[in-house]
mmCIF file of C-alpha atoms in Angstrom:
data_model
loop_
_atom_site.group_PDB
_atom_site.id
_atom_site.type_symbol
_atom_site.label_atom_id
_atom_site.label_comp_id
_atom_site.label_asym_id
_atom_site.label_seq_id
_atom_site.Cartn_x
_atom_site.Cartn_y
_atom_site.Cartn_z
ATOM 1 C CA MET A 7 22.103 -9.981 8.912
ATOM 2 C CA ASP A 8 18.399 -10.810 8.558
ATOM 3 C CA HIS A 9 17.398 -13.190 5.782
ATOM 4 C CA PRO A 10 15.573 -11.219 3.043
ATOM 5 C CA HIS A 11 12.506 -13.433 3.390
ATOM 6 C CA GLU A 12 12.387 -13.305 7.169
ATOM 7 C CA PRO A 13 10.541 -10.599 9.117
ATOM 8 C CA PRO A 14 12.777 -7.948 10.685
ATOM 9 C CA ARG A 15 14.040 -8.799 14.144
ATOM 10 C CA LEU A 16 12.818 -6.519 16.872
ATOM 11 C CA PRO A 17 15.351 -5.262 19.436
ATOM 12 C CA ARG A 18 15.119 -6.637 22.922
ATOM 13 C CA PRO A 19 12.828 -4.581 25.141
ATOM 14 C CA ALA A 20 14.503 -2.144 27.472
ATOM 15 C CA GLY A 21 15.081 -3.197 31.071
ATOM 16 C CA ALA A 22 13.477 -1.456 34.007
ATOM 17 C CA VAL A 23 16.409 0.906 34.640
ATOM 18 C CA ARG A 24 16.876 1.894 31.015
ATOM 19 C CA ALA A 25 13.146 2.250 30.530
ATOM 20 C CA PHE A 26 12.995 4.612 33.502
ATOM 21 C CA TRP A 27 15.722 6.859 32.125
ATOM 22 C CA THR A 28 14.158 6.725 28.668
ATOM 23 C CA ARG A 29 10.873 7.992 30.071
ATOM 24 C CA HIS A 30 12.621 10.874 31.893
ATOM 25 C CA PRO A 31 15.114 12.468 29.466
ATOM 26 C CA ARG A 32 15.166 15.811 31.288
ATOM 27 C CA LEU A 33 16.141 14.058 34.516
ATOM 28 C CA VAL A 34 19.044 12.438 32.640
ATOM 29 C CA ASP A 35 20.162 15.863 31.408
ATOM 30 C CA LEU A 36 20.043 17.226 34.946
ATOM 31 C CA VAL A 37 22.171 14.314 36.218
ATOM 32 C CA VAL A 38 24.716 14.862 33.443
ATOM 33 C CA ALA A 39 24.863 18.591 34.116
ATOM 34 C CA GLY A 40 25.265 17.933 37.841
ATOM 35 C CA SER A 41 28.079 15.438 37.178
ATOM 36 C CA CYS A 42 29.947 18.018 35.133
ATOM 37 C CA TRP A 43 29.465 20.534 37.936
ATOM 38 C CA VAL A 44 30.769 18.145 40.610
ATOM 39 C CA TRP A 45 33.721 17.198 38.436
ATOM 40 C CA VAL A 46 35.194 20.689 38.812
ATOM 41 C CA PHE A 47 36.096 19.889 42.401
ATOM 42 C CA ASP A 48 38.632 17.334 41.205
ATOM 43 C CA ASP A 49 42.096 18.828 41.583
ATOM 44 C CA GLY A 50 43.591 16.440 39.086
ATOM 45 C CA ALA A 51 45.546 14.524 41.746
ATOM 46 C CA GLY A 52 42.760 12.516 43.351
ATOM 47 C CA GLY A 53 41.904 15.238 45.867
ATOM 48 C CA LEU A 54 39.351 18.004 46.084
ATOM 49 C CA ARG A 55 39.788 21.606 45.131
ATOM 50 C CA ILE A 56 37.092 23.935 46.452
ATOM 51 C CA PRO A 57 36.980 27.125 44.355
ATOM 52 C CA GLN A 58 36.915 30.341 46.297
ATOM 53 C CA PRO A 59 34.010 32.791 45.896
ATOM 54 C CA ALA A 60 36.437 35.311 44.505
ATOM 55 C CA GLU A 61 37.287 33.043 41.599
ATOM 56 C CA GLY A 62 34.437 34.339 39.470
ATOM 57 C CA ALA A 63 35.878 33.052 36.200
ATOM 58 C CA TRP A 64 35.924 29.506 37.549
ATOM 59 C CA TRP A 65 32.284 29.630 38.560
ATOM 60 C CA THR A 66 31.253 31.295 35.281
ATOM 61 C CA VAL A 67 32.953 28.743 33.062
ATOM 62 C CA THR A 68 31.666 25.855 35.170
ATOM 63 C CA THR A 69 28.107 27.168 35.008
ATOM 64 C CA ILE A 70 28.255 27.652 31.270
ATOM 65 C CA VAL A 71 29.614 24.134 30.663
ATOM 66 C CA ALA A 72 27.015 22.553 32.951
ATOM 67 C CA ALA A 73 24.213 24.582 31.349
ATOM 68 C CA THR A 74 25.127 23.417 27.846
ATOM 69 C CA MET A 75 24.683 19.829 29.019
ATOM 70 C CA LEU A 76 20.991 20.558 29.498
ATOM 71 C CA PHE A 77 20.746 21.133 25.730
ATOM 72 C CA ARG A 78 23.142 18.424 24.576
ATOM 73 C CA ARG A 79 20.367 16.539 22.712
ATOM 74 C CA SER A 80 19.276 19.455 20.558
ATOM 75 C CA ARG A 81 22.578 21.418 20.568
ATOM 76 C CA PRO A 82 25.389 18.857 20.979
ATOM 77 C CA TRP A 83 27.916 21.122 19.249
ATOM 78 C CA TRP A 84 27.366 23.740 21.962
ATOM 79 C CA ALA A 85 28.285 21.182 24.596
ATOM 80 C CA VAL A 86 31.442 20.075 22.742
ATOM 81 C CA LEU A 87 32.632 23.644 22.170
ATOM 82 C CA ALA A 88 31.826 24.689 25.755
ATOM 83 C CA VAL A 89 33.719 21.722 27.273
ATOM 84 C CA THR A 90 36.670 22.254 24.928
ATOM 85 C CA ALA A 91 36.892 25.975 25.666
ATOM 86 C CA GLY A 92 36.336 25.477 29.397
ATOM 87 C CA GLY A 93 39.002 22.776 29.555
ATOM 88 C CA ALA A 94 41.491 24.946 27.717
ATOM 89 C CA LEU A 95 40.829 27.873 30.056
ATOM 90 C CA MET A 96 40.497 26.032 33.386
ATOM 91 C CA THR A 97 43.462 23.672 33.241
ATOM 92 C CA HIS A 98 41.440 20.625 32.132
ATOM 93 C CA HIS A 99 39.992 19.881 35.580
ATOM 94 C CA PHE A 100 36.478 18.997 34.434
ATOM 95 C CA VAL A 101 37.140 17.811 30.886
ATOM 96 C CA GLY A 102 36.708 14.051 31.545
ATOM 97 C CA VAL A 103 32.950 13.720 32.211
ATOM 98 C CA GLY A 104 31.977 16.793 30.204
ATOM 99 C CA LEU A 105 33.905 15.758 27.101
ATOM 100 C CA ALA A 106 32.546 12.192 27.255
ATOM 101 C CA CYS A 107 28.929 13.373 27.562
ATOM 102 C CA ALA A 108 29.301 15.989 24.822
ATOM 103 C CA LEU A 109 30.907 13.626 22.285
ATOM 104 C CA TYR A 110 28.362 10.919 23.097
ATOM 105 C CA ALA A 111 25.552 13.395 22.370
ATOM 106 C CA LEU A 112 27.209 14.455 19.118
ATOM 107 C CA ALA A 113 27.444 10.817 17.964
ATOM 108 C CA ALA A 114 23.939 9.892 19.137
ATOM 109 C CA TYR A 115 22.009 12.921 17.880
ATOM 110 C CA ARG A 116 24.009 14.065 14.866
ATOM 111 C CA SER A 117 26.263 11.707 12.901
ATOM 112 C CA THR A 118 29.445 9.672 13.106
ATOM 113 C CA ARG A 119 31.208 12.192 10.901
ATOM 114 C CA ALA A 120 30.206 15.025 13.205
ATOM 115 C CA ALA A 121 31.398 13.028 16.236
ATOM 116 C CA LEU A 122 34.805 12.329 14.632
ATOM 117 C CA LEU A 123 35.173 15.967 13.652
ATOM 118 C CA GLY A 124 34.203 17.128 17.139
ATOM 119 C CA SER A 125 36.640 14.648 18.719
ATOM 120 C CA ALA A 126 39.527 15.788 16.520
ATOM 121 C CA LEU A 127 38.780 19.430 17.278
ATOM 122 C CA ALA A 128 38.475 18.877 21.048
ATOM 123 C CA VAL A 129 41.630 16.748 21.331
ATOM 124 C CA ALA A 130 43.667 19.166 19.213
ATOM 125 C CA VAL A 131 42.573 22.244 21.178
ATOM 126 C CA LEU A 132 42.983 20.614 24.583
ATOM 127 C CA VAL A 133 46.431 19.187 23.785
ATOM 128 C CA ALA A 134 47.562 22.485 22.296
ATOM 129 C CA SER A 135 46.367 24.409 25.354
ATOM 130 C CA ALA A 136 48.086 21.884 27.660
ATOM 131 C CA ARG A 137 51.430 22.408 25.864
ATOM 132 C CA LEU A 138 51.044 26.174 26.075
ATOM 133 C CA GLN A 139 50.169 26.099 29.786
ATOM 134 C CA ASN A 140 52.801 23.538 30.708
ATOM 135 C CA PRO A 141 55.486 23.178 28.017
ATOM 136 C CA GLY A 142 57.418 20.636 30.043
ATOM 137 C CA GLY A 143 54.421 18.426 30.797
ATOM 138 C CA ASN A 144 53.687 15.036 29.367
ATOM 139 C CA TRP A 145 51.209 16.188 26.733
ATOM 140 C CA GLN A 146 51.514 12.886 24.812
ATOM 141 C CA ASP A 147 49.818 10.984 27.623
ATOM 142 C CA LEU A 148 47.177 13.693 27.755
ATOM 143 C CA ALA A 149 46.523 13.275 24.019
ATOM 144 C CA ILE A 150 46.182 9.505 24.417
ATOM 145 C CA GLY A 151 43.805 9.953 27.342
ATOM 146 C CA TYR A 152 41.576 12.372 25.457
ATOM 147 C CA THR A 153 41.555 10.081 22.415
ATOM 148 C CA LEU A 154 40.467 7.138 24.558
ATOM 149 C CA ILE A 155 37.696 9.251 26.084
ATOM 150 C CA ALA A 156 36.547 10.187 22.574
ATOM 151 C CA VAL A 157 36.519 6.580 21.333
ATOM 152 C CA VAL A 158 34.749 5.239 24.412
ATOM 153 C CA SER A 159 32.127 8.009 24.105
ATOM 154 C CA ILE A 160 31.524 7.867 20.360
ATOM 155 C CA LEU A 161 30.985 4.102 20.026
ATOM 156 C CA PRO A 162 27.926 3.833 22.317
ATOM 157 C CA GLY A 163 26.560 7.050 20.823
ATOM 158 C CA VAL A 164 26.756 5.604 17.306
ATOM 159 C CA ASN A 165 25.128 2.395 18.524
ATOM 160 C CA VAL A 166 22.263 4.300 20.127
ATOM 161 C CA ARG A 167 21.722 6.374 16.979
ATOM 162 C CA ILE A 168 21.640 3.268 14.750
ATOM 163 C CA ARG A 169 19.217 1.555 17.127
ATOM 164 C CA ARG A 170 16.963 4.598 17.192
ATOM 165 C CA ARG A 171 16.922 4.856 13.392
ATOM 166 C CA TYR A 172 16.229 1.150 13.107
ATOM 167 C CA LEU A 173 13.245 1.472 15.406
ATOM 168 C CA GLU A 174 12.023 4.512 13.468
ATOM 169 C CA ALA A 175 12.348 2.548 10.223
ATOM 170 C CA LEU A 176 10.366 -0.325 11.735
ATOM 171 C CA LEU A 177 7.647 2.046 12.876
ATOM 172 C CA ASP A 178 7.534 3.739 9.481
ATOM 173 C CA ARG A 179 7.317 0.356 7.773
ATOM 174 C CA THR A 180 4.546 -0.708 10.124
ATOM 175 C CA VAL A 181 2.579 2.441 9.352
ATOM 176 C CA GLN A 182 3.202 1.961 5.634
ATOM 177 C CA LEU A 183 2.040 -1.666 5.760
ATOM 178 C CA ALA A 184 -1.077 -0.606 7.661
ATOM 179 C CA ARG A 185 -1.835 2.024 5.029
ATOM 180 C CA GLU A 186 -1.203 -0.439 2.198
ATOM 181 C CA LYS A 187 -3.459 -2.995 3.864
ATOM 182 C CA GLU A 188 -6.203 -0.409 4.281
ATOM 183 C CA GLN A 189 -5.792 0.681 0.665
ATOM 184 C CA GLU A 190 -5.902 -2.922 -0.544
ATOM 185 C CA ALA A 191 -9.051 -3.480 1.494
ATOM 186 C CA ARG A 192 -10.652 -0.427 -0.104
ATOM 187 C CA LEU A 193 -9.632 -1.551 -3.589
ATOM 188 C CA ALA A 194 -10.925 -5.053 -2.886
ATOM 189 C CA ALA A 195 -14.221 -3.593 -1.691
ATOM 190 C CA ALA A 196 -14.422 -1.425 -4.822
ATOM 191 C CA ARG A 197 -13.691 -4.425 -7.045
ATOM 192 C CA GLU A 198 -16.313 -6.458 -5.209
ATOM 193 C CA ARG A 199 -18.898 -3.695 -5.605
ATOM 194 C CA THR A 200 -18.076 -3.495 -9.311
ATOM 195 C CA ARG A 201 -18.349 -7.270 -9.691
ATOM 196 C CA ILE A 202 -21.694 -7.314 -7.886
ATOM 197 C CA ALA A 203 -22.950 -4.439 -10.046
ATOM 198 C CA HIS A 204 -21.916 -6.316 -13.194
ATOM 199 C CA ASP A 205 -23.601 -9.515 -12.073
ATOM 200 C CA LEU A 206 -26.753 -7.643 -11.108
ATOM 201 C CA HIS A 207 -26.725 -5.937 -14.486
ATOM 202 C CA ASP A 208 -26.298 -9.263 -16.269
ATOM 203 C CA ILE A 209 -29.053 -10.966 -14.272
ATOM 204 C CA VAL A 210 -31.630 -8.190 -14.078
ATOM 205 C CA ALA A 211 -31.144 -5.997 -17.127
ATOM 206 C CA HIS A 212 -30.701 -8.788 -19.650
ATOM 207 C CA SER A 213 -33.597 -10.823 -18.329
ATOM 208 C CA LEU A 214 -35.856 -7.789 -18.173
ATOM 209 C CA THR A 215 -34.971 -6.832 -21.741
ATOM 210 C CA VAL A 216 -36.134 -10.191 -23.051
ATOM 211 C CA MET A 217 -39.185 -10.188 -20.790
ATOM 212 C CA VAL A 218 -40.230 -6.716 -21.990
ATOM 213 C CA ARG A 219 -39.867 -7.752 -25.639
ATOM 214 C CA LEU A 220 -41.855 -10.943 -25.044
ATOM 215 C CA ALA A 221 -44.510 -9.021 -23.117
ATOM 216 C CA ASP A 222 -44.849 -6.515 -25.980
ATOM 217 C CA GLY A 223 -45.205 -9.376 -28.416
ATOM 218 C CA ALA A 224 -47.742 -11.173 -26.249
ATOM 219 C CA ALA A 225 -49.799 -8.005 -25.924
ATOM 220 C CA ALA A 226 -49.695 -7.476 -29.697
ATOM 221 C CA VAL A 227 -51.043 -10.955 -30.514
ATOM 222 C CA ALA A 228 -53.282 -11.425 -27.487
ATOM 223 C CA GLN A 229 -56.483 -10.919 -29.605
ATOM 224 C CA SER A 230 -55.438 -12.606 -32.847
ATOM 225 C CA ASP A 231 -53.344 -15.505 -31.515
ATOM 226 C CA PRO A 232 -54.111 -16.316 -27.860
ATOM 227 C CA GLN A 233 -52.089 -19.536 -28.001
ATOM 228 C CA ARG A 234 -48.957 -17.674 -29.066
ATOM 229 C CA ALA A 235 -49.557 -15.018 -26.403
ATOM 230 C CA GLY A 236 -49.898 -17.729 -23.771
ATOM 231 C CA SER A 237 -46.664 -19.356 -24.917
ATOM 232 C CA ALA A 238 -44.908 -16.007 -24.630
ATOM 233 C CA SER A 239 -46.312 -15.552 -21.130
ATOM 234 C CA GLU A 240 -44.999 -18.959 -20.134
ATOM 235 C CA ARG A 241 -41.625 -18.033 -21.551
ATOM 236 C CA ILE A 242 -41.655 -14.782 -19.553
ATOM 237 C CA ALA A 243 -42.351 -16.759 -16.387
ATOM 238 C CA GLY A 244 -39.488 -19.147 -17.192
ATOM 239 C CA ILE A 245 -37.043 -16.309 -17.742
ATOM 240 C CA GLY A 246 -38.187 -14.696 -14.494
ATOM 241 C CA ARG A 247 -37.623 -17.923 -12.576
ATOM 242 C CA THR A 248 -34.157 -18.298 -14.101
ATOM 243 C CA ALA A 249 -33.345 -14.728 -13.060
ATOM 244 C CA MET A 250 -34.531 -15.508 -9.543
ATOM 245 C CA VAL A 251 -32.250 -18.565 -9.398
ATOM 246 C CA ASP A 252 -29.287 -16.513 -10.580
ATOM 247 C CA MET A 253 -30.092 -13.837 -8.030
ATOM 248 C CA ARG A 254 -30.172 -16.426 -5.249
ATOM 249 C CA ARG A 255 -26.800 -17.712 -6.417
ATOM 250 C CA LEU A 256 -25.350 -14.227 -6.289
ATOM 251 C CA LEU A 257 -26.753 -13.555 -2.831
ATOM 252 C CA GLY A 258 -25.475 -16.938 -1.674
ATOM 253 C CA VAL A 259 -21.976 -16.076 -2.869
ATOM 254 C CA LEU A 260 -22.149 -12.824 -0.937
ATOM 255 C CA ARG A 261 -23.281 -14.578 2.240
ATOM 256 C CA ASP A 262 -20.610 -17.272 2.067
ATOM 257 C CA GLY A 263 -17.784 -14.820 2.705
ATOM 258 C CA PRO A 264 -14.698 -16.860 1.662
ATOM 259 C CA ASP A 265 -16.225 -17.391 -1.800
ATOM 260 C CA GLY A 266 -17.060 -13.743 -2.211
ATOM 261 C CA GLY A 267 -14.526 -13.258 -4.978
ATOM 262 C CA GLN A 268 -15.803 -16.131 -7.149
ATOM 263 C CA GLU A 269 -17.783 -15.725 -10.327
ATOM 264 C CA LEU A 270 -21.254 -17.184 -10.650
ATOM 265 C CA PRO A 271 -21.218 -20.689 -12.147
ATOM 266 C CA ALA A 272 -20.733 -20.806 -15.921
ATOM 267 C CA GLN A 273 -24.108 -20.928 -17.653
ATOM 268 C CA ASP A 274 -25.466 -22.626 -20.756
ATOM 269 C CA LEU A 275 -24.898 -20.620 -23.918
ATOM 270 C CA GLU A 276 -27.539 -22.557 -25.844
ATOM 271 C CA THR A 277 -30.158 -21.598 -23.292
ATOM 272 C CA VAL A 278 -29.531 -17.887 -23.610
ATOM 273 C CA VAL A 279 -29.449 -18.123 -27.410
ATOM 274 C CA ALA A 280 -32.803 -19.954 -27.372
ATOM 275 C CA THR A 281 -34.229 -17.278 -25.108
ATOM 276 C CA PHE A 282 -33.297 -14.493 -27.520
ATOM 277 C CA ARG A 283 -34.625 -16.495 -30.458
ATOM 278 C CA THR A 284 -37.926 -16.751 -28.601
ATOM 279 C CA ALA A 285 -37.899 -12.961 -28.252
ATOM 280 C CA GLY A 286 -37.700 -12.682 -32.056
ATOM 281 C CA LEU A 287 -33.972 -12.262 -32.619
ATOM 282 C CA PRO A 288 -32.650 -14.324 -35.581
ATOM 283 C CA VAL A 289 -29.533 -15.728 -33.928
ATOM 284 C CA SER A 290 -27.067 -18.130 -35.534
ATOM 285 C CA VAL A 291 -24.075 -19.664 -33.773
ATOM 286 C CA GLY A 292 -20.777 -20.846 -35.251
ATOM 287 C CA ARG A 293 -18.099 -22.620 -33.212
ATOM 288 C CA GLN A 294 -14.542 -23.561 -33.977
ATOM 289 C CA GLY A 295 -12.469 -25.541 -31.505
ATOM 290 C CA ALA A 296 -13.266 -26.934 -28.054
ATOM 291 C CA GLU A 297 -14.892 -24.860 -25.336
ATOM 292 C CA PRO A 298 -12.404 -23.747 -22.633
ATOM 293 C CA GLU A 299 -12.292 -25.781 -19.425
ATOM 294 C CA SER A 300 -12.050 -22.764 -17.143
ATOM 295 C CA PRO A 301 -15.506 -21.914 -15.671
ATOM 296 C CA SER A 302 -14.509 -18.253 -15.337
ATOM 297 C CA LEU A 303 -13.474 -18.094 -18.991
ATOM 298 C CA ARG A 304 -16.686 -19.808 -20.125
ATOM 299 C CA ASN A 305 -18.631 -17.369 -17.982
ATOM 300 C CA ALA A 306 -16.823 -14.451 -19.637
ATOM 301 C CA VAL A 307 -17.796 -15.816 -23.066
ATOM 302 C CA PHE A 308 -21.373 -16.275 -21.866
ATOM 303 C CA ARG A 309 -21.572 -12.710 -20.528
ATOM 304 C CA THR A 310 -20.115 -11.340 -23.767
ATOM 305 C CA VAL A 311 -22.718 -13.091 -25.904
ATOM 306 C CA GLN A 312 -25.485 -12.142 -23.487
ATOM 307 C CA GLU A 313 -24.538 -8.456 -23.530
ATOM 308 C CA ALA A 314 -24.176 -8.331 -27.319
ATOM 309 C CA LEU A 315 -27.518 -10.079 -27.893
ATOM 310 C CA THR A 316 -29.217 -7.803 -25.383
ATOM 311 C CA ASN A 317 -27.947 -4.724 -27.222
ATOM 312 C CA ALA A 318 -29.051 -6.192 -30.554
ATOM 313 C CA LEU A 319 -32.513 -6.859 -29.135
ATOM 314 C CA ARG A 320 -32.736 -3.332 -27.751
ATOM 315 C CA TYR A 321 -31.318 -1.238 -30.552
ATOM 316 C CA ALA A 322 -31.187 -3.169 -33.843
ATOM 317 C CA GLU A 323 -34.083 -2.352 -36.181
ATOM 318 C CA ASN A 324 -35.456 -5.352 -38.081
ATOM 319 C CA PRO A 325 -32.252 -7.410 -38.064
ATOM 320 C CA GLN A 326 -32.218 -10.248 -40.582
ATOM 321 C CA GLU A 327 -29.322 -12.043 -38.916
ATOM 322 C CA VAL A 328 -27.434 -11.880 -35.652
ATOM 323 C CA ARG A 329 -24.327 -14.004 -36.095
ATOM 324 C CA ILE A 330 -22.272 -15.365 -33.174
ATOM 325 C CA ALA A 331 -18.767 -16.610 -34.038
ATOM 326 C CA LEU A 332 -16.831 -18.447 -31.308
ATOM 327 C CA ASP A 333 -13.211 -19.318 -32.107
ATOM 328 C CA TYR A 334 -11.626 -21.420 -29.364
ATOM 329 C CA ARG A 335 -8.729 -22.744 -31.475
ATOM 330 C CA GLY A 336 -5.956 -20.332 -30.643
ATOM 331 C CA ASP A 337 -4.740 -17.882 -28.081
ATOM 332 C CA PRO A 338 -6.530 -15.579 -27.547
ATOM 333 C CA ILE A 339 -10.071 -16.872 -27.780
ATOM 334 C CA VAL A 340 -12.142 -14.673 -30.109
ATOM 335 C CA VAL A 341 -15.847 -13.973 -29.651
ATOM 336 C CA GLU A 342 -17.697 -11.968 -32.318
ATOM 337 C CA VAL A 343 -21.372 -10.974 -32.360
ATOM 338 C CA VAL A 344 -22.531 -9.149 -35.495
ATOM 339 C CA ASP A 345 -25.986 -7.940 -36.509
ATOM 340 C CA ASP A 346 -27.299 -6.244 -39.659
ATOM 341 C CA GLY A 347 -29.907 -4.040 -38.002
ATOM 342 C CA ARG A 348 -30.563 -0.463 -39.057
ATOM 343 C CA GLY A 349 -30.259 1.350 -35.737
ATOM 344 C CA ALA A 350 -32.292 1.975 -32.614
ATOM 345 C CA GLY A 351 -35.602 0.263 -33.062
ATOM 346 C CA THR A 352 -36.807 0.046 -29.468
ATOM 347 C CA ALA A 353 -37.815 2.412 -26.717
ATOM 348 C CA PRO A 354 -34.879 4.447 -25.306
ATOM 349 C CA SER A 355 -36.020 3.694 -21.766
ATOM 350 C CA VAL A 356 -35.241 0.016 -22.184
ATOM 351 C CA GLY A 357 -31.458 0.348 -21.917
ATOM 352 C CA THR A 358 -28.990 2.263 -19.740
ATOM 353 C CA ARG A 359 -26.116 2.148 -22.278
ATOM 354 C CA GLN A 360 -23.792 1.025 -19.491
ATOM 355 C CA GLY A 361 -23.569 -2.602 -20.580
ATOM 356 C CA LEU A 362 -20.524 -2.235 -22.845
ATOM 357 C CA LEU A 363 -18.672 -0.299 -20.172
ATOM 358 C CA ALA A 364 -19.347 -3.083 -17.684
ATOM 359 C CA LEU A 365 -18.313 -5.666 -20.291
ATOM 360 C CA ARG A 366 -15.004 -3.889 -20.881
ATOM 361 C CA GLU A 367 -14.296 -3.845 -17.161
ATOM 362 C CA ARG A 368 -15.165 -7.525 -16.827
ATOM 363 C CA ILE A 369 -13.044 -8.608 -19.815
ATOM 364 C CA SER A 370 -10.110 -6.488 -18.640
ATOM 365 C CA LEU A 371 -9.955 -8.629 -15.496
ATOM 366 C CA TYR A 372 -8.969 -11.535 -17.758
ATOM 367 C CA GLY A 373 -6.443 -9.457 -19.711
ATOM 368 C CA GLY A 374 -8.744 -9.318 -22.742
ATOM 369 C CA THR A 375 -9.987 -6.550 -25.030
ATOM 370 C CA VAL A 376 -13.383 -5.383 -26.268
ATOM 371 C CA GLU A 377 -14.024 -3.719 -29.627
ATOM 372 C CA ALA A 378 -17.538 -2.480 -30.365
ATOM 373 C CA GLY A 379 -18.895 -0.187 -33.013
ATOM 374 C CA PRO A 380 -21.059 0.222 -36.115
ATOM 375 C CA ARG A 381 -20.386 -1.860 -39.213
ATOM 376 C CA PRO A 382 -19.921 -0.336 -42.670
ATOM 377 C CA GLY A 383 -23.407 0.276 -43.981
ATOM 378 C CA TYR A 384 -25.747 -1.191 -41.384
ATOM 379 C CA GLY A 385 -25.471 -3.126 -38.167
ATOM 380 C CA TRP A 386 -23.272 -3.359 -35.135
ATOM 381 C CA ALA A 387 -20.306 -5.571 -34.242
ATOM 382 C CA VAL A 388 -18.813 -6.635 -30.924
ATOM 383 C CA ARG A 389 -15.428 -8.397 -30.893
ATOM 384 C CA VAL A 390 -13.865 -9.731 -27.681
ATOM 385 C CA THR A 391 -10.488 -11.413 -27.234
ATOM 386 C CA LEU A 392 -9.707 -13.485 -24.160
ATOM 387 C CA PRO A 393 -6.213 -14.870 -23.448
ATOM 388 C CA GLN A 394 -6.054 -18.560 -22.631
ATOM 389 C CA PRO A 395 -4.887 -19.513 -19.105
ATOM 390 C CA GLU A 396 -1.248 -20.573 -18.784
ATOM 391 C CA GLY A 397 -2.082 -24.235 -18.272
ATOM 392 C CA ALA A 398 -4.309 -24.364 -21.351
ATOM 393 C CA ARG A 399 -1.749 -23.045 -23.851
#
């Protein structure tokens, strides 16, 4: 028996002779039918008995039995019944080869139960007909001989059927594994496309949101406060350069191949908070506990805060406070971003409203949850939970 963790053992390849007969099944059937035909010339005593042309019944029965052998693969019961009836009618002269071939076909192409049933039926009928035709004969020896023929024929037939089914199972499993591998490749490609889309959204959309707000502010104070407008322009350039660096990182990950499934390196939360403060968002940060060691988990926290602050910058009207609460003490980690704005206060064209959907998909990869919705009265709240890795619990 194969070990459950070992690959299935393949049967030995067929030899040249067996391979030839396997490739020419109809030729095999013709040889079997011809053997049954020749067997009728046996007189039962080691000599030859040549039927006379006038013995039409002999020729008819012989032809019918030989013809059924041509269909023994698809109609093995026909062959068994024809040999049994022919043997009972024609004094058993050609039963040996015909019965062996018919029972072999029944075992190989039907089932063991069918072969045993066919053997019992054939032996019973042939022995009964022998006693009726020759009451004083030694029918016991005849019964033993037929039983031996049945056993010797059924065993290789069962073996061939089991081998064939085993090969079919191996082929089916191979096809199934190929399909599963193809499906896994498609799912991996879909996950990779989703991950790339999320990273592109985080890099481009968030940076552009801050840059647009800073540009609007710079344009508004360009006449009255040129120094402040220049500072905003410098900040826009800095954010653009940071976005370019992140984009190069993403493209580098894609080019590397083996690292294609990795997240971008965890980024500095203080930097992104300072960027949004520069854009005019009153952000406060509260931390409890130590920051997680996992870069992927820190990146998930970073992306959560970035998405929530971006939405607050886009849609919150005159917020007085945007509060970030980071609780690293327990399991899961909890990240909350709450603002007290009064609704959409920016141009609708700024956002695509797909950020929260992307955030939910990203957090679900870590087994976490995302809750987002309006607060009682005014404002918006985002709450994310992230399970700690096994080693950090």
